[in-house]
mmCIF file of C-alpha atoms in Angstrom:
data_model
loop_
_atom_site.group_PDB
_atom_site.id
_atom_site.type_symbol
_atom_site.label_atom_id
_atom_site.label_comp_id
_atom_site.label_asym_id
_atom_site.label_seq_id
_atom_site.Cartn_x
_atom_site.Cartn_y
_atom_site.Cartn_z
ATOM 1 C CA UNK K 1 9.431 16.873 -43.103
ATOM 2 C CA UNK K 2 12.281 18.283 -45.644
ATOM 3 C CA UNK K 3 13.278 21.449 -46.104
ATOM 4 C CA UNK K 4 11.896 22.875 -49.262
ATOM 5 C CA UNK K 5 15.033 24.691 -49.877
ATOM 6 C CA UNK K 6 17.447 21.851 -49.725
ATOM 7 C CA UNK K 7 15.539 18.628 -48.522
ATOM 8 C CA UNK K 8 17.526 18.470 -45.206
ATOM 9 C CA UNK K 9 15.950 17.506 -42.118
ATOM 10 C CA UNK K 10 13.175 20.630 -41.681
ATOM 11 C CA UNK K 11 13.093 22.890 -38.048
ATOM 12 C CA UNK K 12 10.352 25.118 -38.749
ATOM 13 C CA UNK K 13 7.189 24.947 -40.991
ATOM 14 C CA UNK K 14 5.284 28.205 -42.452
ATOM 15 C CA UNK K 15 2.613 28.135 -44.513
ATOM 16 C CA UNK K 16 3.315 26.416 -47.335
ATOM 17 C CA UNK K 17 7.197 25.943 -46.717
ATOM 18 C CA UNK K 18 9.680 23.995 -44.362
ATOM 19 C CA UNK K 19 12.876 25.029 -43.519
ATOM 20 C CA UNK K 20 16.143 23.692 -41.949
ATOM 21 C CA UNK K 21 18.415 24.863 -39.854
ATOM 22 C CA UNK K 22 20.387 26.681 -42.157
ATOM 23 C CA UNK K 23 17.329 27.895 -44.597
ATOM 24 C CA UNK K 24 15.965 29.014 -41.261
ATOM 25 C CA UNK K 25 18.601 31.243 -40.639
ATOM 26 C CA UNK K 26 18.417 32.700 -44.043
ATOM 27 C CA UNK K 27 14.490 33.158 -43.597
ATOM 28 C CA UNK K 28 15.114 35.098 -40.460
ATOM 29 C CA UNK K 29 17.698 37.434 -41.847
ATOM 30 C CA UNK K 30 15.694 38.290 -44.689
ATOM 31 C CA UNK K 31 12.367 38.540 -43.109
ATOM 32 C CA UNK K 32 14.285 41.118 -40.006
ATOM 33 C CA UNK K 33 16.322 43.317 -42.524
ATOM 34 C CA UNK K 34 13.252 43.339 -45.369
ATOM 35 C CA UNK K 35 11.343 44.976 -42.143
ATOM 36 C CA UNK K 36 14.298 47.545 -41.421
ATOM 37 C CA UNK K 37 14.446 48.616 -44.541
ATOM 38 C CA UNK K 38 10.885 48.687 -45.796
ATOM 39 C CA UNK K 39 9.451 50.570 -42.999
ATOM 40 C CA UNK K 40 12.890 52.944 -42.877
ATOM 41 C CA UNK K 41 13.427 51.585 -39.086
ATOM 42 C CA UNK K 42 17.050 52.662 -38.967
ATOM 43 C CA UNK K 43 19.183 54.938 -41.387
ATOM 44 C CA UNK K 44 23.132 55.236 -41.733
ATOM 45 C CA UNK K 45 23.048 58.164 -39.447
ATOM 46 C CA UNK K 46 21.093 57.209 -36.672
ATOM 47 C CA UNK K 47 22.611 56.073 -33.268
ATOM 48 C CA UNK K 48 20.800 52.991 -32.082
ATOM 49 C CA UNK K 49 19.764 52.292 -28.618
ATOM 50 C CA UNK K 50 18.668 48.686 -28.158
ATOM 51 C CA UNK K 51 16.117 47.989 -25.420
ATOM 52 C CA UNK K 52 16.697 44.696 -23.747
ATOM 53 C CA UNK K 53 16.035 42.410 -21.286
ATOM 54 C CA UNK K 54 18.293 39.133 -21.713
ATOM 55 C CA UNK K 55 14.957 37.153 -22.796
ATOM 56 C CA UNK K 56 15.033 35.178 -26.307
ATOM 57 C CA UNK K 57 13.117 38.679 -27.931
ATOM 58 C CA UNK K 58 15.765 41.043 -26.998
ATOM 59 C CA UNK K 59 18.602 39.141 -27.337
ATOM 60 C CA UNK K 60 17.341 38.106 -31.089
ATOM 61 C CA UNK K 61 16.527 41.614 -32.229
ATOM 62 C CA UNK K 62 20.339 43.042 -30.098
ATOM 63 C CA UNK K 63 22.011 40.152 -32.563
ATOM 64 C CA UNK K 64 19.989 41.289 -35.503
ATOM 65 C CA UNK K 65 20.813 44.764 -34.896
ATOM 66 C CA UNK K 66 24.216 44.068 -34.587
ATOM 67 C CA UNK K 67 24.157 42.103 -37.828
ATOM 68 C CA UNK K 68 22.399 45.090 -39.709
ATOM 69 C CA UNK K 69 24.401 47.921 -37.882
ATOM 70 C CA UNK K 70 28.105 46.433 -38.598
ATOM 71 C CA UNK K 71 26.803 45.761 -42.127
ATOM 72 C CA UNK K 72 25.863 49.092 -43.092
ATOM 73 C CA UNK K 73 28.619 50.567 -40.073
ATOM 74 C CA UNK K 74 25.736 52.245 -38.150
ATOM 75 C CA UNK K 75 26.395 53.323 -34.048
ATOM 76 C CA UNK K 76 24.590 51.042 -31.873
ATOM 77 C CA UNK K 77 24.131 50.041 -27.963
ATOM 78 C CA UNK K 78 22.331 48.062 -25.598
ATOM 79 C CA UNK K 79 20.185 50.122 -22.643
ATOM 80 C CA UNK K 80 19.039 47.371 -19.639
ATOM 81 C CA UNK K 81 16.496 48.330 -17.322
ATOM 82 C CA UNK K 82 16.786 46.446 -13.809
ATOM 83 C CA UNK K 83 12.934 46.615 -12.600
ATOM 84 C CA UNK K 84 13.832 45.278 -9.074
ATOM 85 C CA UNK K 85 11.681 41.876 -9.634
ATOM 86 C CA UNK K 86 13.896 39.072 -7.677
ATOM 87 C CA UNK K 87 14.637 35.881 -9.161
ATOM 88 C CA UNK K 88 13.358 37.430 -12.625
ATOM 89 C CA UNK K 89 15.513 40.449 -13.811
ATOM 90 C CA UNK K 90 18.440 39.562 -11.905
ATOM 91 C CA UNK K 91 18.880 36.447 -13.874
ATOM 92 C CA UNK K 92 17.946 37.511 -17.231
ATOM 93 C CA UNK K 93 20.442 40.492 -16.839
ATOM 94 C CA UNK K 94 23.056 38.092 -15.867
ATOM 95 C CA UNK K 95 22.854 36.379 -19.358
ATOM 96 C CA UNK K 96 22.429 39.069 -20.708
ATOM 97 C CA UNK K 97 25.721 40.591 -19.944
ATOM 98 C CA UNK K 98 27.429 37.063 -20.835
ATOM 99 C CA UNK K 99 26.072 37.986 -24.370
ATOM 100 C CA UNK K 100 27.349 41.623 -24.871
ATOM 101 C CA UNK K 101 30.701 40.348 -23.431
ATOM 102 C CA UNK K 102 30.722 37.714 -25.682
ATOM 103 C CA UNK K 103 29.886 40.287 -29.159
ATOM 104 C CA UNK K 104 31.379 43.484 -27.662
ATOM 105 C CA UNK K 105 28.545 45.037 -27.324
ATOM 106 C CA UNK K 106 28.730 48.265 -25.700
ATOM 107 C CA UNK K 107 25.012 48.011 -22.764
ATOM 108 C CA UNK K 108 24.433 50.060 -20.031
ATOM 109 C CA UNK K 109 22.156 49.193 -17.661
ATOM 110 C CA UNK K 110 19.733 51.692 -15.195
ATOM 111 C CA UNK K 111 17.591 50.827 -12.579
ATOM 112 C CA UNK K 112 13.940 51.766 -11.116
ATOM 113 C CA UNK K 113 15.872 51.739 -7.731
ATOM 114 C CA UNK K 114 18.388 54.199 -8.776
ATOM 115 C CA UNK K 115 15.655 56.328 -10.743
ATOM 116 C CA UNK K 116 12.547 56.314 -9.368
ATOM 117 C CA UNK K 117 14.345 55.531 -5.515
ATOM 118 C CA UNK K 118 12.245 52.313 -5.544
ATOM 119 C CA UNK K 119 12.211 48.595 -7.153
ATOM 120 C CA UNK K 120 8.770 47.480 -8.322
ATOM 121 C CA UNK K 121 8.735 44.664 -5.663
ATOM 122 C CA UNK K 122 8.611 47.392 -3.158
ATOM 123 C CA UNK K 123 5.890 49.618 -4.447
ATOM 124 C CA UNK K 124 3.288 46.569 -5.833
ATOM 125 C CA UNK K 125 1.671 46.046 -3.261
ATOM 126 C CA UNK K 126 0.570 49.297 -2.323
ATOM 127 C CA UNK K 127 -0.413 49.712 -6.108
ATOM 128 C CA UNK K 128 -2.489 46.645 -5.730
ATOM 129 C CA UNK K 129 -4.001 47.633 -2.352
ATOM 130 C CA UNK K 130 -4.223 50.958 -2.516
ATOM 131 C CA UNK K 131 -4.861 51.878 -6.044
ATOM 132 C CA UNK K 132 -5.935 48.411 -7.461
ATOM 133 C CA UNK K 133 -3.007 49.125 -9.973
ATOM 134 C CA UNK K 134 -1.579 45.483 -11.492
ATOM 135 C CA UNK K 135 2.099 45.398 -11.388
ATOM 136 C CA UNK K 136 2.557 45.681 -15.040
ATOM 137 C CA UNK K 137 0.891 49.064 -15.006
ATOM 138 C CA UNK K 138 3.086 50.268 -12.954
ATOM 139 C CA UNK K 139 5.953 48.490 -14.652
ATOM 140 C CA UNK K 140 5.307 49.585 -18.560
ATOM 141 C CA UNK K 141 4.904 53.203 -17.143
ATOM 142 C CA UNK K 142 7.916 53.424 -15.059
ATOM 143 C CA UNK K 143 10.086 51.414 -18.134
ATOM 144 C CA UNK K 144 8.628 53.234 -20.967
ATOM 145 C CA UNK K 145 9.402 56.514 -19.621
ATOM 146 C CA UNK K 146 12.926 55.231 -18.108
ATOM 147 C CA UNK K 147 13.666 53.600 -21.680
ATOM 148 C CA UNK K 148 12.821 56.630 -23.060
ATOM 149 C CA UNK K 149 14.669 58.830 -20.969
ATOM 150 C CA UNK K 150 18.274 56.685 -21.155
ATOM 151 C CA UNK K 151 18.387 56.310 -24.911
ATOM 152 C CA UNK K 152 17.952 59.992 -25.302
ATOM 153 C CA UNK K 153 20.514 60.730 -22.691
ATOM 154 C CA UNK K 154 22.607 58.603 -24.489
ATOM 155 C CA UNK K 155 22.134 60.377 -27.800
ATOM 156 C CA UNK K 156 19.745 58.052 -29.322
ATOM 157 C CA UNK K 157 18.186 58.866 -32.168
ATOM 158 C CA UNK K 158 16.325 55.218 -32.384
ATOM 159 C CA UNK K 159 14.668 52.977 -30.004
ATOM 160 C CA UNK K 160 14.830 49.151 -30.824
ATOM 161 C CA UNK K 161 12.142 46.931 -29.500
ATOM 162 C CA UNK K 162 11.855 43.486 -29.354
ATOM 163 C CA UNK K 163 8.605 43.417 -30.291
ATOM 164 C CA UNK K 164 7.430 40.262 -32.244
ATOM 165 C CA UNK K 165 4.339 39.354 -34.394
ATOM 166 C CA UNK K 166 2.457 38.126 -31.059
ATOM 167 C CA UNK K 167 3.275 41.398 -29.125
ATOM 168 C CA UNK K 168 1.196 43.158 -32.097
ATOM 169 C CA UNK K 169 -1.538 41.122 -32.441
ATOM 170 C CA UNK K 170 -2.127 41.397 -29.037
ATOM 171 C CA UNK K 171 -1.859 45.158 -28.304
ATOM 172 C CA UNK K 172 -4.681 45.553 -31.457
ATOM 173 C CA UNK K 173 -7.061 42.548 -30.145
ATOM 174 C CA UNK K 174 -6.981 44.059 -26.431
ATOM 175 C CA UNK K 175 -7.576 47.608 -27.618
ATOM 176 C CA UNK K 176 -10.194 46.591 -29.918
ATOM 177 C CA UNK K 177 -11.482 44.324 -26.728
ATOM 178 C CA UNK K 178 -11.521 47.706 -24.396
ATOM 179 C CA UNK K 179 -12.662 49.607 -27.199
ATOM 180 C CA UNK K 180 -10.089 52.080 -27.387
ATOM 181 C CA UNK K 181 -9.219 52.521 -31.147
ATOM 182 C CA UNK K 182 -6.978 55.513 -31.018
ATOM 183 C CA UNK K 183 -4.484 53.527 -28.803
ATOM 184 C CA UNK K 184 -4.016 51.460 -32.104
ATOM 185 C CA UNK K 185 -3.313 54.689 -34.051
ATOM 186 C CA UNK K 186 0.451 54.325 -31.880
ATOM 187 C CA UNK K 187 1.191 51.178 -32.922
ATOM 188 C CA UNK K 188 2.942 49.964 -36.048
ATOM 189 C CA UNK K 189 6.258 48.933 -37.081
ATOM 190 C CA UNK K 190 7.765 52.706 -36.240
ATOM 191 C CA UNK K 191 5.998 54.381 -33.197
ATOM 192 C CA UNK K 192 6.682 57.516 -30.926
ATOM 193 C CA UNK K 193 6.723 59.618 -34.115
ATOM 194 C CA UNK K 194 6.588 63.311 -32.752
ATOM 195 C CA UNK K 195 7.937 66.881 -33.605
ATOM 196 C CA UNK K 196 9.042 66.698 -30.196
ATOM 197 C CA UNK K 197 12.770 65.453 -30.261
ATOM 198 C CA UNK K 198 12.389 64.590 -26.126
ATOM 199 C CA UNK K 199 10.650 61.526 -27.905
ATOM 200 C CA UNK K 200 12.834 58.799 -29.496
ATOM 201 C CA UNK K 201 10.810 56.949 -32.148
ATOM 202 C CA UNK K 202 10.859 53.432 -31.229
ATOM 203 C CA UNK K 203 11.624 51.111 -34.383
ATOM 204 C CA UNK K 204 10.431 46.707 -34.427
ATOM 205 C CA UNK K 205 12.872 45.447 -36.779
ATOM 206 C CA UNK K 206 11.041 41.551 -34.975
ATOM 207 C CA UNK K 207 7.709 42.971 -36.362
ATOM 208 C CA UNK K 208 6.541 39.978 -38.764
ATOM 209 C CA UNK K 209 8.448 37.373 -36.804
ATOM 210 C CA UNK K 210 6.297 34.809 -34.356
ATOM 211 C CA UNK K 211 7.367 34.422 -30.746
ATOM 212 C CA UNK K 212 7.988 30.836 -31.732
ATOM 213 C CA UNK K 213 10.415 31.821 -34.229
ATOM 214 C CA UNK K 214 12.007 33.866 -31.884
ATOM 215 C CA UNK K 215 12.903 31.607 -29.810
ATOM 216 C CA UNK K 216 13.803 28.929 -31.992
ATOM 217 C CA UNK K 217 16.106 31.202 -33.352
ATOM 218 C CA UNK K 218 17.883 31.735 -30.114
ATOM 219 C CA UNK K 219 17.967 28.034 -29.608
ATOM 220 C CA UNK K 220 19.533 27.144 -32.775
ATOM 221 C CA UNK K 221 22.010 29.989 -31.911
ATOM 222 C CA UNK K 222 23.067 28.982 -28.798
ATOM 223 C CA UNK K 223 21.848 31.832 -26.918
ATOM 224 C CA UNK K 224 21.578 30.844 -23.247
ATOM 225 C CA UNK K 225 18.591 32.433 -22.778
ATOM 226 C CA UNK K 226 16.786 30.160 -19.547
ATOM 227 C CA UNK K 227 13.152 29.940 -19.571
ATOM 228 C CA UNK K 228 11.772 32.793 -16.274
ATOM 229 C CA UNK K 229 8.233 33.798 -16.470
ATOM 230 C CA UNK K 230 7.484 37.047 -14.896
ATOM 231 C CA UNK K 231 6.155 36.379 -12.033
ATOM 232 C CA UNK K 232 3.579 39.673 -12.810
ATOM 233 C CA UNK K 233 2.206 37.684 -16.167
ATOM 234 C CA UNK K 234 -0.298 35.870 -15.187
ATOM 235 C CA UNK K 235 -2.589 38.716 -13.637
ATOM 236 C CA UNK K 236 -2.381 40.879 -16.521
ATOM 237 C CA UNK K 237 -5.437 41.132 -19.491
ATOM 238 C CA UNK K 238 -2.038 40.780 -22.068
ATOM 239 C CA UNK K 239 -2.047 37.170 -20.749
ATOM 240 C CA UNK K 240 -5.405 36.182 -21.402
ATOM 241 C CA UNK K 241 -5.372 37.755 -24.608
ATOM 242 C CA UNK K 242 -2.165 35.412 -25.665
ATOM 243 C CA UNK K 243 -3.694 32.569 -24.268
ATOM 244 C CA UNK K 244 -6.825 33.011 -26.130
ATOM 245 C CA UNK K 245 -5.317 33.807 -29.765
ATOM 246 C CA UNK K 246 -3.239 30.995 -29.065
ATOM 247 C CA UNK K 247 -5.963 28.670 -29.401
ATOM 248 C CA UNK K 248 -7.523 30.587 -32.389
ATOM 249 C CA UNK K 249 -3.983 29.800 -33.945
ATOM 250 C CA UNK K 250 -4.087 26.440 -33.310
ATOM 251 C CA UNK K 251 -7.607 26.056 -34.871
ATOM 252 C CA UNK K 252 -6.636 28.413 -37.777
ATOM 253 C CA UNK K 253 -3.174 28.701 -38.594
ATOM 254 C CA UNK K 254 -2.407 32.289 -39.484
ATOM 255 C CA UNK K 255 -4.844 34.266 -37.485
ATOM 256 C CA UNK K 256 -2.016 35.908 -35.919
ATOM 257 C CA UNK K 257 -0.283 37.217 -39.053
ATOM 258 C CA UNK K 258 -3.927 38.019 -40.259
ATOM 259 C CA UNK K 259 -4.455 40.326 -37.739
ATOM 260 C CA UNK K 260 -1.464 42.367 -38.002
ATOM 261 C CA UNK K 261 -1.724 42.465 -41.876
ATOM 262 C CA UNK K 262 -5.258 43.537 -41.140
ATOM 263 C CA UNK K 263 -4.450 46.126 -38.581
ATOM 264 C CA UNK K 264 -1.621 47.465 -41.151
ATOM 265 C CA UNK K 265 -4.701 47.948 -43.759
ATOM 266 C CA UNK K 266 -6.392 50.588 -41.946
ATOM 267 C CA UNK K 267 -3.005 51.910 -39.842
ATOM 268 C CA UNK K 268 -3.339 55.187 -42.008
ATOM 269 C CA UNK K 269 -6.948 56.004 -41.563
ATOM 270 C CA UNK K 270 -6.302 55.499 -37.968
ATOM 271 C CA UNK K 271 -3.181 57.835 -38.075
ATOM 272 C CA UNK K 272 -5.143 60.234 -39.968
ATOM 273 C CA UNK K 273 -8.518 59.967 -38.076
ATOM 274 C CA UNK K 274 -6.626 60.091 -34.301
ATOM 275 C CA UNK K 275 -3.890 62.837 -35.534
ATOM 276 C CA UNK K 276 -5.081 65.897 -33.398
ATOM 277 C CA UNK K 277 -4.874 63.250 -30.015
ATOM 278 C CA UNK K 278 -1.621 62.320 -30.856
ATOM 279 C CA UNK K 279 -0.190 65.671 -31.832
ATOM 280 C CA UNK K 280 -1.650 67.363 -29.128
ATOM 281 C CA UNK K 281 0.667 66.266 -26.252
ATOM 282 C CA UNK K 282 1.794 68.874 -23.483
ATOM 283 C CA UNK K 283 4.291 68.974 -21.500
ATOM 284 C CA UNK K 284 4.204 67.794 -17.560
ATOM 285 C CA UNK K 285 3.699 70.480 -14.868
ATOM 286 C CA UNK K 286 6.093 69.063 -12.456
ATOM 287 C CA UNK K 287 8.599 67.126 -14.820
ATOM 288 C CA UNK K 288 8.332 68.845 -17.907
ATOM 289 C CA UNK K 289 8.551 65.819 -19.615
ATOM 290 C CA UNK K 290 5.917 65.334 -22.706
ATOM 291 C CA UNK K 291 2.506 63.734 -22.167
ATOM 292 C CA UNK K 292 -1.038 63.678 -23.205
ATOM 293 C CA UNK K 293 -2.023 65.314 -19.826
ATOM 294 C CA UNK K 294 -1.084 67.991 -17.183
ATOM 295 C CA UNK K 295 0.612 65.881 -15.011
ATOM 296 C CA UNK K 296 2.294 63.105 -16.360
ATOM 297 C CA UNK K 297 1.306 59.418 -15.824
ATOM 298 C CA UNK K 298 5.052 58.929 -13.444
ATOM 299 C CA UNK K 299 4.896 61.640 -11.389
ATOM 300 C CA UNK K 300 1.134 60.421 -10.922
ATOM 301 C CA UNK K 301 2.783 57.330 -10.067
ATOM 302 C CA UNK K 302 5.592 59.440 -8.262
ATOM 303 C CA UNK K 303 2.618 60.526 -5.556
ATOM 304 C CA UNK K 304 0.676 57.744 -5.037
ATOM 305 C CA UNK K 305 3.629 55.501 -4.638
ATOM 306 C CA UNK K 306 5.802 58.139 -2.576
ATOM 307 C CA UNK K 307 8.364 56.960 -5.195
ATOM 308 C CA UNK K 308 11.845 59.784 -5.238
ATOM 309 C CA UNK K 309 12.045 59.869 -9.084
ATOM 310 C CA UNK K 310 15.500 61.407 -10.123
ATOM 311 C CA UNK K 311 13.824 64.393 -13.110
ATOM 312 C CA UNK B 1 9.975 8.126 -23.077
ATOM 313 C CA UNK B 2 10.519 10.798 -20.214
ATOM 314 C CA UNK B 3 9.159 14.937 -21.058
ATOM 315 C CA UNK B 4 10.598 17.632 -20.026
ATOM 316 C CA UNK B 5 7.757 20.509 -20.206
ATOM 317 C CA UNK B 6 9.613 24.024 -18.827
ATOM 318 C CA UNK B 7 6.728 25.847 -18.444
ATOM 319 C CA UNK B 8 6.120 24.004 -15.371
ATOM 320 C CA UNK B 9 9.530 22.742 -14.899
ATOM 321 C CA UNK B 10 8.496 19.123 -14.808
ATOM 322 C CA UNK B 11 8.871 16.095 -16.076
ATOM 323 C CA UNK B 12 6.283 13.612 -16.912
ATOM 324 C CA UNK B 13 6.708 9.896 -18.244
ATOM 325 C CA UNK B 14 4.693 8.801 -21.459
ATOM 326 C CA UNK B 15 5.307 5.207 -22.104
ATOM 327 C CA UNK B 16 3.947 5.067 -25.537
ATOM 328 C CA UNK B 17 5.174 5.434 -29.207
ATOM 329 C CA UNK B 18 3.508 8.667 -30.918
ATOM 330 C CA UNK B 19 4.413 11.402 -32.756
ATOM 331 C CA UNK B 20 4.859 14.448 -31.160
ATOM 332 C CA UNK B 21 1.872 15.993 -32.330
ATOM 333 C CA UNK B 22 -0.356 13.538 -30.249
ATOM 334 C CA UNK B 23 2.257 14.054 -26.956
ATOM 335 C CA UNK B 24 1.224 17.336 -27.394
ATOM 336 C CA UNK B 25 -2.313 16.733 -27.480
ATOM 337 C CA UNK B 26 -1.873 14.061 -25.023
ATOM 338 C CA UNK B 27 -0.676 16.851 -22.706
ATOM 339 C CA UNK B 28 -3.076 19.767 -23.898
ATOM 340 C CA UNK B 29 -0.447 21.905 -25.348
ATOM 341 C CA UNK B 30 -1.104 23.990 -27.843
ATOM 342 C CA UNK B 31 1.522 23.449 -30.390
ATOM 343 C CA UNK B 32 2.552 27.051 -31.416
ATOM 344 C CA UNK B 33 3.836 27.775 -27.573
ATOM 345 C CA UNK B 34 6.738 25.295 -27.703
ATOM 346 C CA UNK B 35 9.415 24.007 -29.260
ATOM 347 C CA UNK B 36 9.780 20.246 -29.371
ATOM 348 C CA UNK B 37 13.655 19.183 -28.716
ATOM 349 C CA UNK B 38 14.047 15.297 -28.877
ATOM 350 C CA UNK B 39 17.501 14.523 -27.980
ATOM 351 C CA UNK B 40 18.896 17.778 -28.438
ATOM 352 C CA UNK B 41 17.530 18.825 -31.902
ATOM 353 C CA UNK B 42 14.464 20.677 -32.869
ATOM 354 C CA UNK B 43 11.756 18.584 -34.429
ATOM 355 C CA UNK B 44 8.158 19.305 -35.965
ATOM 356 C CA UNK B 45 5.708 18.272 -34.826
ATOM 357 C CA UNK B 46 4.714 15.197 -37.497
ATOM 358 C CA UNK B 47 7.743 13.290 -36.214
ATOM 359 C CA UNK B 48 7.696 10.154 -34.242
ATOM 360 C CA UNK B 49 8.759 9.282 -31.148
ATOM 361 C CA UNK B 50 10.026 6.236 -29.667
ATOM 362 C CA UNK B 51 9.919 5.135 -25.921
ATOM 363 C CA UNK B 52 13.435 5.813 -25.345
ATOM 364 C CA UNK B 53 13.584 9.577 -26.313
ATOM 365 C CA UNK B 54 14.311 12.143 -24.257
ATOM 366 C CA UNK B 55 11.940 15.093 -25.459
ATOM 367 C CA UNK B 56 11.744 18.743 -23.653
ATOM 368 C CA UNK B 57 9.147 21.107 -24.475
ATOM 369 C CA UNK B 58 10.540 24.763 -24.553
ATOM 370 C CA UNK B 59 8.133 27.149 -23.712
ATOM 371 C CA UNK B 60 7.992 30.287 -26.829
ATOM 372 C CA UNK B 61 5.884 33.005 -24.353
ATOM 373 C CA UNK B 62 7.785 36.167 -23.520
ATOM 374 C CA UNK B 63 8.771 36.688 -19.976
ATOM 375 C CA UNK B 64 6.545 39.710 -19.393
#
């Protein structure tokens, strides 16, 4: 297949176009920064904290982010966090310090060990035991707030995601699936939106782009970015969803991007309609960190796990 | 032609001209999870293949 732009040799297909290598590129660029600006992700005065991992989603929205920020000559950063899963984080970290050395990229990195006084691979199984908690529970509560926490210390005033097209389509198909609607009322290309300034709106400049483009972006880059499964995945409901719209996409091409677009239609009724629950938050008894509760979902965590969390 | 599949981290042998759209039907895999690399460069997936490629099948799912 040619490119439609040029008639060189095509890499990727879309609906209804082919692009090579170079076109591609140009598609990316254009698709990430039409995002950013559209949706008012980041503005000239913001300081941007970018949450990664070393996977092919982080590093691809950290070189996008660099792209935008040195264009417009906006303050930016990378924050890490080291979970404690062996043979998975340690590896993607390594790369991804190779990368930041490589662009000058200022990262810091924190860990659930040095924060919470214990790695996830110590406390799983006694969340799986004890509290029939899967590791990725555990996991997105203990990074969310930690990711959270860092970027503000750090004088963040924006949170960079990699989250792709996929990532979306899933969150709004498994909380349609578990029938909890106002969870959907958070998500969106900007999220964390609060009066409260101990929250640090989290921006997806990656929003419209597929995980396949992702990573074929990172290969034609050069990224070294080596294939490592969590070894958590496969016993979360996020995997089954993936799996599952995967083979909807492959029967109808475009499901994916249908869904989102979909989801985007009614975002502001469901902003509107779940406004009081998300505006009500409180703030935690024995943190004093913001939540929806009395007690906040890690020092809840913080007990059941005998975990030493550093407030 | 010999397939490298890195979700698995194997490598499997096919010994028959196709395109890569049937190798990937051949092996059940759903084309939007992978990249198809033959000899280095990203193809799609209406290309042919010849017994003497060497073709690796990146996987596109997130880590976690």
């Amino acid at each position: 297949m040619e490119c439609s732009k040029c008639g060189a040799k095509a890499v990727h297909q879309t609906t209804g176009q082919a692009y090579c290598k170079d076109h591609f590129f140009d598609y990316f660029e254009t698709k990430v920064f039409r995002t950013i600006k559209r949706y008012k992700l980041i503005s000239k005065e913001d300081r941007v904290c970018v949450a990664t991992s070393g996977g092919k989603d982080s590093l691809a929205v950290l070189y996008m982010t660099m792209l935008y920020c040195k264009k417009y000559d906006i303050d930016f950063f990378a924050l890490a966090i080291d979970e404690g899963i062996k043979n998975y984080r340690d590896h993607t970290l390594e790369d991804l310090q190779i990368f930041c050395d490589t662009y000058e990229i200022p990262m810091t990195v924190l860990s659930f060990k040095t924060r919470f006084g214990s790695a996830l691979d110590d406390v799983q199984e006694k969340a799986i035991k004890e509290y029939n908690k899967k590791p990725c529970t555990v996991c997105g509560i203990l990074r969310r707030s930690l990711l959270n926490k860092g970027a503000r210390e750090l004088g963040a005033t924006k949170l960079v995601t990699g989250h792709n097209l996929d990532d979306e389509a899933q969150s709004f198909f498994m909380n349609i699936l578990k029938g909890s609607m106002a969870h959907n009322a958070s998500l969106g290309p900007m999220t964390g939106l609060s009066k409260d300034s101990d929250f640090v709106p989290r921006v997806k400049p990656l929003y419209f782009i597929s995980e396949q483009e992702t990573r074929l972006f990172a290969f034609l880059k050069g990224f070294k970015v080596n294939f490592n499964e969590c070894p958590n995945i496969g016993l979360s409901f996020r995997a089954s969803v993936r799996d599952q719209l995967n083979i909807l996409e492959s029967k109808t091409p475009g499901i994916k991007h249908g869904l989102v677009n979909s989801f985007l239609q009614v975002l502001p009724e469901l902003k509107e309609k779940y406004k009081n629950e998300r505006d009500s938050f409180q703030y935690c008894e024995r943190c004093g960190e913001p939540c929806s509760g009395t007690i906040c979902n890690v020092c809840k965590l913080e007990e059941e796990l005998c975990l030493e969390v550093k407030h | 032609m010999e397939v490298y599949i890195e979700k698995t981290q194997s490598t499997v042998l096919y010994e028959k001209a196709c395109t890569a759209q049937e190798l990937l039907e051949h092996l059940n895999i759903i084309p939007s999870t992978v990249l198809i690399v033959k000899n280095g460069e990203v193809i799609l997936p209406d290309e042919a293949l010849s017994e003497t490629d060497e073709v690796k099948l990146l996987s596109v799912v997130s880590g976690g």
